[in-house]
mmCIF file of C-alpha atoms in Angstrom:
data_model
loop_
_atom_site.group_PDB
_atom_site.id
_atom_site.type_symbol
_atom_site.label_atom_id
_atom_site.label_comp_id
_atom_site.label_asym_id
_atom_site.label_seq_id
_atom_site.Cartn_x
_atom_site.Cartn_y
_atom_site.Cartn_z
ATOM 1 C CA MET F 1 0.091 0.062 0.010
ATOM 2 C CA ARG F 2 1.519 3.221 -0.985
ATOM 3 C CA SER F 3 1.887 5.803 1.919
ATOM 4 C CA ILE F 4 0.924 9.250 1.506
ATOM 5 C CA ARG F 5 2.597 11.948 2.396
ATOM 6 C CA VAL F 6 0.801 14.755 4.059
ATOM 7 C CA GLU F 7 2.967 18.404 3.466
ATOM 8 C CA PRO F 8 2.400 20.787 6.131
ATOM 9 C CA ASP F 9 0.415 23.780 4.905
ATOM 10 C CA VAL F 10 2.609 26.638 6.021
ATOM 11 C CA HIS F 11 0.437 29.261 4.710
ATOM 12 C CA LYS F 12 -2.495 28.059 7.273
ATOM 13 C CA ILE F 13 0.134 27.640 9.799
ATOM 14 C CA ARG F 14 1.215 31.234 9.489
ATOM 15 C CA GLY F 15 -2.405 32.442 9.559
ATOM 16 C CA VAL F 16 -3.031 30.713 12.736
ATOM 17 C CA VAL F 17 -0.013 32.045 14.376
ATOM 18 C CA TRP F 18 -0.537 35.502 13.086
ATOM 19 C CA SER F 19 -4.538 35.428 14.196
ATOM 20 C CA TYR F 20 -3.205 34.295 17.739
ATOM 21 C CA THR F 21 -0.797 37.057 18.023
ATOM 22 C CA HIS F 22 -2.931 39.593 16.566
ATOM 23 C CA ASP F 23 -5.523 38.776 19.081
ATOM 24 C CA LEU F 24 -2.994 39.017 22.157
ATOM 25 C CA SER F 25 -3.729 42.045 24.500
ATOM 26 C CA LEU F 26 -1.313 45.587 24.005
ATOM 27 C CA LYS F 27 0.075 44.165 27.491
ATOM 28 C CA HIS F 28 0.874 40.634 26.183
ATOM 29 C CA LYS F 29 2.249 41.794 22.677
ATOM 30 C CA LEU F 30 4.730 44.041 24.569
ATOM 31 C CA ILE F 31 5.890 41.016 26.861
ATOM 32 C CA ALA F 32 6.255 38.850 24.015
ATOM 33 C CA ILE F 33 8.173 41.586 21.865
ATOM 34 C CA VAL F 34 10.649 41.655 24.655
ATOM 35 C CA MET F 35 10.687 38.284 25.373
ATOM 36 C CA LEU F 36 11.493 37.161 21.657
ATOM 37 C CA THR F 37 14.202 39.863 21.201
ATOM 38 C CA CYS F 38 15.894 38.464 24.644
ATOM 39 C CA ILE F 39 15.807 35.255 23.401
ATOM 40 C CA ALA F 40 16.894 35.708 20.009
ATOM 41 C CA SER F 41 19.629 37.661 21.164
ATOM 42 C CA LEU F 42 20.626 35.309 23.687
ATOM 43 C CA THR F 43 20.018 32.469 21.340
ATOM 44 C CA LEU F 44 22.508 33.902 18.431
ATOM 45 C CA ALA F 45 25.074 34.553 21.077
ATOM 46 C CA GLY F 46 24.967 30.997 22.414
ATOM 47 C CA GLY F 47 25.255 29.620 19.098
ATOM 48 C CA VAL F 48 28.491 31.885 18.276
ATOM 49 C CA PHE F 49 29.888 30.670 21.614
ATOM 50 C CA ALA F 50 29.195 27.151 20.815
ATOM 51 C CA ALA F 51 30.730 27.279 17.570
ATOM 52 C CA TRP F 52 33.941 28.995 18.766
ATOM 53 C CA GLU F 53 34.140 26.255 21.410
ATOM 54 C CA TRP F 54 33.631 23.475 19.034
ATOM 55 C CA THR F 55 36.638 25.201 16.794
ATOM 56 C CA THR F 56 38.742 26.097 19.866
ATOM 57 C CA LEU F 57 38.688 22.455 21.103
ATOM 58 C CA HIS F 58 39.363 20.832 17.885
ATOM 59 C CA ARG F 59 42.639 22.973 17.514
ATOM 60 C CA ILE F 60 43.572 22.075 21.077
ATOM 61 C CA VAL F 61 43.235 18.525 20.708
ATOM 62 C CA VAL F 62 45.221 18.682 17.277
ATOM 63 C CA GLU F 63 47.637 20.592 19.015
ATOM 64 C CA ASP F 64 47.857 18.530 21.884
ATOM 65 C CA LEU F 65 48.195 15.014 20.054
ATOM 66 C CA THR F 66 50.639 16.499 17.603
ATOM 67 C CA MET F 67 52.936 17.375 20.449
ATOM 68 C CA ARG F 68 52.678 13.858 22.025
ATOM 69 C CA ALA F 69 53.715 12.474 18.590
ATOM 70 C CA ASN F 70 56.692 14.832 18.093
ATOM 71 C CA VAL F 71 57.903 13.532 21.285
ATOM 72 C CA LEU F 72 57.195 9.875 20.734
ATOM 73 C CA ALA F 73 58.940 10.157 17.090
ATOM 74 C CA ASP F 74 61.881 11.420 18.675
ATOM 75 C CA ASN F 75 61.987 8.602 21.326
ATOM 76 C CA CYS F 76 61.427 6.147 18.676
ATOM 77 C CA LYS F 77 64.344 6.801 16.195
ATOM 78 C CA ALA F 78 66.855 4.387 17.772
ATOM 79 C CA ALA F 79 64.114 1.550 17.956
ATOM 80 C CA ILE F 80 63.159 2.188 14.405
ATOM 81 C CA THR F 81 66.723 2.409 13.198
ATOM 82 C CA PHE F 82 67.717 -1.026 14.807
ATOM 83 C CA ARG F 83 64.113 -2.261 14.463
ATOM 84 C CA ASP F 84 64.030 -3.018 18.201
ATOM 85 C CA THR F 85 60.451 -4.027 18.767
ATOM 86 C CA ALA F 86 60.791 -4.125 22.559
ATOM 87 C CA ASN F 87 62.285 -0.869 23.113
ATOM 88 C CA ALA F 88 59.471 0.477 20.662
ATOM 89 C CA GLY F 89 56.901 -1.022 22.513
ATOM 90 C CA GLU F 90 58.082 0.135 25.994
ATOM 91 C CA ILE F 91 58.167 3.777 24.500
ATOM 92 C CA LEU F 92 54.631 3.354 23.525
ATOM 93 C CA ARG F 93 53.342 1.812 26.704
ATOM 94 C CA THR F 94 54.245 5.576 28.660
ATOM 95 C CA LEU F 95 50.832 6.295 26.946
ATOM 96 C CA GLU F 96 48.904 4.328 29.915
ATOM 97 C CA ALA F 97 49.063 7.621 31.688
ATOM 98 C CA THR F 98 46.858 9.312 29.143
ATOM 99 C CA PRO F 99 43.297 7.013 29.053
ATOM 100 C CA SER F 100 42.083 9.232 26.150
ATOM 101 C CA ILE F 101 44.857 7.643 23.893
ATOM 102 C CA THR F 102 43.337 4.333 22.783
ATOM 103 C CA LEU F 103 45.783 3.727 19.982
ATOM 104 C CA ALA F 104 49.428 4.131 19.402
ATOM 105 C CA CYS F 105 51.293 2.553 16.295
ATOM 106 C CA VAL F 106 55.055 2.639 15.115
ATOM 107 C CA TYR F 107 56.019 1.836 11.425
ATOM 108 C CA THR F 108 59.126 1.565 9.489
ATOM 109 C CA ALA F 109 59.889 3.450 6.174
ATOM 110 C CA ASP F 110 58.696 0.354 4.428
ATOM 111 C CA GLY F 111 55.145 0.380 6.122
ATOM 112 C CA GLU F 112 55.987 -2.601 8.348
ATOM 113 C CA LEU F 113 54.323 -2.359 11.760
ATOM 114 C CA LEU F 114 57.110 -2.378 14.538
ATOM 115 C CA ALA F 115 55.153 -1.900 17.622
ATOM 116 C CA ALA F 116 51.453 -0.999 18.664
ATOM 117 C CA TYR F 117 49.972 -0.042 22.196
ATOM 118 C CA ALA F 118 46.106 -0.268 22.791
ATOM 119 C CA GLN F 119 44.470 1.062 25.910
ATOM 120 C CA LYS F 120 42.746 -1.716 27.864
ATOM 121 C CA GLY F 121 39.260 -2.342 27.018
ATOM 122 C CA ALA F 122 39.980 -0.400 23.729
ATOM 123 C CA ARG F 123 37.859 -2.125 20.698
ATOM 124 C CA THR F 124 40.383 -0.972 18.059
ATOM 125 C CA THR F 125 43.085 -2.387 15.730
ATOM 126 C CA ALA F 126 46.262 -1.113 14.314
ATOM 127 C CA PRO F 127 45.571 0.341 10.765
ATOM 128 C CA LEU F 128 47.671 -0.339 7.731
ATOM 129 C CA LEU F 129 50.244 2.389 7.335
ATOM 130 C CA CYS F 130 48.440 2.968 3.741
ATOM 131 C CA GLU F 131 45.330 3.667 4.928
ATOM 132 C CA LEU F 132 46.290 6.514 7.217
ATOM 133 C CA LYS F 133 46.059 10.031 6.146
ATOM 134 C CA ASP F 134 48.987 12.701 6.428
ATOM 135 C CA HIS F 135 46.543 15.254 8.148
ATOM 136 C CA PRO F 136 44.319 14.765 11.521
ATOM 137 C CA VAL F 137 41.056 12.790 10.974
ATOM 138 C CA PHE F 138 38.402 13.083 12.925
ATOM 139 C CA ALA F 139 35.777 10.331 12.366
ATOM 140 C CA GLY F 140 33.837 7.543 14.625
ATOM 141 C CA GLY F 141 34.712 9.837 17.653
ATOM 142 C CA PHE F 142 38.152 9.499 17.504
ATOM 143 C CA LEU F 143 41.092 11.768 16.311
ATOM 144 C CA THR F 144 43.574 10.060 14.164
ATOM 145 C CA LEU F 145 47.002 11.666 13.700
ATOM 146 C CA THR F 146 50.367 10.478 12.069
ATOM 147 C CA ARG F 147 53.627 12.025 12.288
ATOM 148 C CA PRO F 148 56.882 11.343 10.286
ATOM 149 C CA VAL F 149 59.909 9.813 12.166
ATOM 150 C CA CYS F 150 62.799 11.617 10.470
ATOM 151 C CA LEU F 151 66.761 11.093 11.065
ATOM 152 C CA ASP F 152 69.103 13.550 9.080
ATOM 153 C CA GLU F 153 66.329 14.770 7.021
ATOM 154 C CA GLU F 154 65.305 11.311 6.181
ATOM 155 C CA GLN F 155 61.959 9.632 6.936
ATOM 156 C CA ILE F 156 62.714 6.525 8.668
ATOM 157 C CA GLY F 157 59.263 5.698 9.864
ATOM 158 C CA THR F 158 55.958 6.677 11.127
ATOM 159 C CA ILE F 159 54.036 7.352 14.228
ATOM 160 C CA CYS F 160 50.401 7.363 14.682
ATOM 161 C CA LEU F 161 48.218 8.020 17.519
ATOM 162 C CA ARG F 162 44.340 7.845 18.045
ATOM 163 C CA GLU F 163 42.639 9.377 20.911
ATOM 164 C CA SER F 164 39.057 9.356 21.953
ATOM 165 C CA LEU F 165 37.058 12.256 21.842
ATOM 166 C CA ASP F 166 34.561 11.396 24.585
ATOM 167 C CA PHE F 167 36.135 14.356 26.891
ATOM 168 C CA MET F 168 35.490 16.885 24.421
ATOM 169 C CA TYR F 169 31.954 15.854 23.787
ATOM 170 C CA THR F 170 31.427 15.736 27.400
ATOM 171 C CA ARG F 171 32.224 19.241 27.800
ATOM 172 C CA LEU F 172 30.453 20.313 24.623
ATOM 173 C CA ARG F 173 27.486 18.625 26.515
ATOM 174 C CA HIS F 174 28.066 20.689 29.386
ATOM 175 C CA ASP F 175 28.289 23.865 27.440
ATOM 176 C CA ALA F 176 25.045 22.876 25.942
ATOM 177 C CA VAL F 177 23.294 22.486 29.064
ATOM 178 C CA LEU F 178 24.829 25.952 30.484
ATOM 179 C CA ILE F 179 23.516 27.560 27.414
ATOM 180 C CA LEU F 180 20.044 26.141 27.622
ATOM 181 C CA GLY F 181 20.009 27.149 31.654
ATOM 182 C CA VAL F 182 21.047 30.787 30.629
ATOM 183 C CA LEU F 183 18.250 31.160 28.067
ATOM 184 C CA VAL F 184 15.488 29.580 30.428
ATOM 185 C CA LEU F 185 16.710 31.841 33.206
ATOM 186 C CA SER F 186 16.836 34.813 30.800
ATOM 187 C CA GLY F 187 13.760 34.131 29.266
ATOM 188 C CA LEU F 188 12.054 34.178 33.079
ATOM 189 C CA GLY F 189 13.796 37.581 33.941
ATOM 190 C CA ALA F 190 12.818 38.992 30.543
ATOM 191 C CA TYR F 191 9.178 38.129 31.657
ATOM 192 C CA LEU F 192 9.467 39.349 35.059
ATOM 193 C CA VAL F 193 10.888 42.643 34.184
ATOM 194 C CA SER F 194 8.777 43.394 30.814
ATOM 195 C CA ALA F 195 5.648 41.963 33.001
ATOM 196 C CA ARG F 196 6.480 45.190 34.929
ATOM 197 C CA LEU F 197 7.841 47.761 32.610
ATOM 198 C CA GLN F 198 5.259 47.296 29.740
ATOM 199 C CA ARG F 199 2.933 49.430 32.019
ATOM 200 C CA ILE F 200 4.884 52.607 31.028
ATOM 201 C CA ILE F 201 3.898 52.051 27.520
ATOM 202 C CA SER F 202 0.588 50.275 27.906
ATOM 203 C CA HIS F 203 -0.994 52.480 30.351
ATOM 204 C CA PRO F 204 -1.336 55.587 28.701
ATOM 205 C CA ILE F 205 -2.368 53.979 25.553
ATOM 206 C CA LEU F 206 -5.102 52.218 27.296
ATOM 207 C CA HIS F 207 -5.913 55.117 29.236
ATOM 208 C CA LEU F 208 -6.637 57.187 25.977
ATOM 209 C CA ALA F 209 -8.554 54.382 24.561
ATOM 210 C CA ASP F 210 -10.706 54.344 27.410
ATOM 211 C CA VAL F 211 -11.231 58.197 27.289
ATOM 212 C CA ALA F 212 -12.308 57.723 23.339
ATOM 213 C CA ARG F 213 -14.560 55.001 23.969
ATOM 214 C CA GLN F 214 -16.620 57.032 26.750
ATOM 215 C CA VAL F 215 -16.384 60.193 24.656
ATOM 216 C CA SER F 216 -17.722 57.995 21.797
ATOM 217 C CA ASP F 217 -20.356 55.617 23.426
ATOM 218 C CA HIS F 218 -21.418 58.237 26.334
ATOM 219 C CA ARG F 219 -20.980 61.537 24.500
ATOM 220 C CA ARG F 220 -18.852 62.810 27.385
ATOM 221 C CA TYR F 221 -16.962 65.404 25.374
ATOM 222 C CA SER F 222 -15.806 67.209 28.474
ATOM 223 C CA LEU F 223 -13.376 64.306 29.175
ATOM 224 C CA ARG F 224 -9.824 64.802 28.803
ATOM 225 C CA ALA F 225 -7.009 62.578 28.718
ATOM 226 C CA GLN F 226 -4.471 62.715 31.351
ATOM 227 C CA ARG F 227 -0.882 63.485 30.380
ATOM 228 C CA HIS F 228 1.490 60.742 31.574
ATOM 229 C CA GLY F 229 4.759 62.489 29.900
ATOM 230 C CA SER F 230 6.251 64.693 27.777
ATOM 231 C CA ASP F 231 6.686 62.043 24.761
ATOM 232 C CA GLU F 232 4.387 61.402 21.902
#
């Protein structure tokens, strides 16, 4: 049986929303305008902050992992030169102090895997050297980075590190909760403030409308609107 896709009537929905807002009292319109302005501004600011935080975290993670890879590359030069698997493995095991790094590999110049280290409980396997990229790769919740190992300006091997990005996503979730909390509290504050300050605008208008209604309905032409200020 062929399913029928029902497209939303945008014009009808817009008409219902416009009719609802048009029927609101002046007081509630003023409150809605103030609240929508505050929430829209804060949402934009929160989006900019989230984008900045995302970009900054990416840059910091890449810089930190690059620094670690460079240190390992310097330490592994002798092990690669003499193809000392035990020494290379011992150097890689120093990464046990960094739980976020789930995989570390040392390759020789011809692409042979000399040594590998995997964090306990990490479901990952050492990739082939031909599968790796020469630039940082964000994929599957991990950052994979490779650095060449050079001796006398000649590349003798390659270091590969893979780091879990769980800590970064946890921080971004905390930031999202913080932004949402600020929006909720700011919206509540905007409502409380606008509910009181809207009287400055609505009271003179409602008073003028009441005087005009009495003049029109009861023909009380002697009535005068009370002046509430020197503005319009």
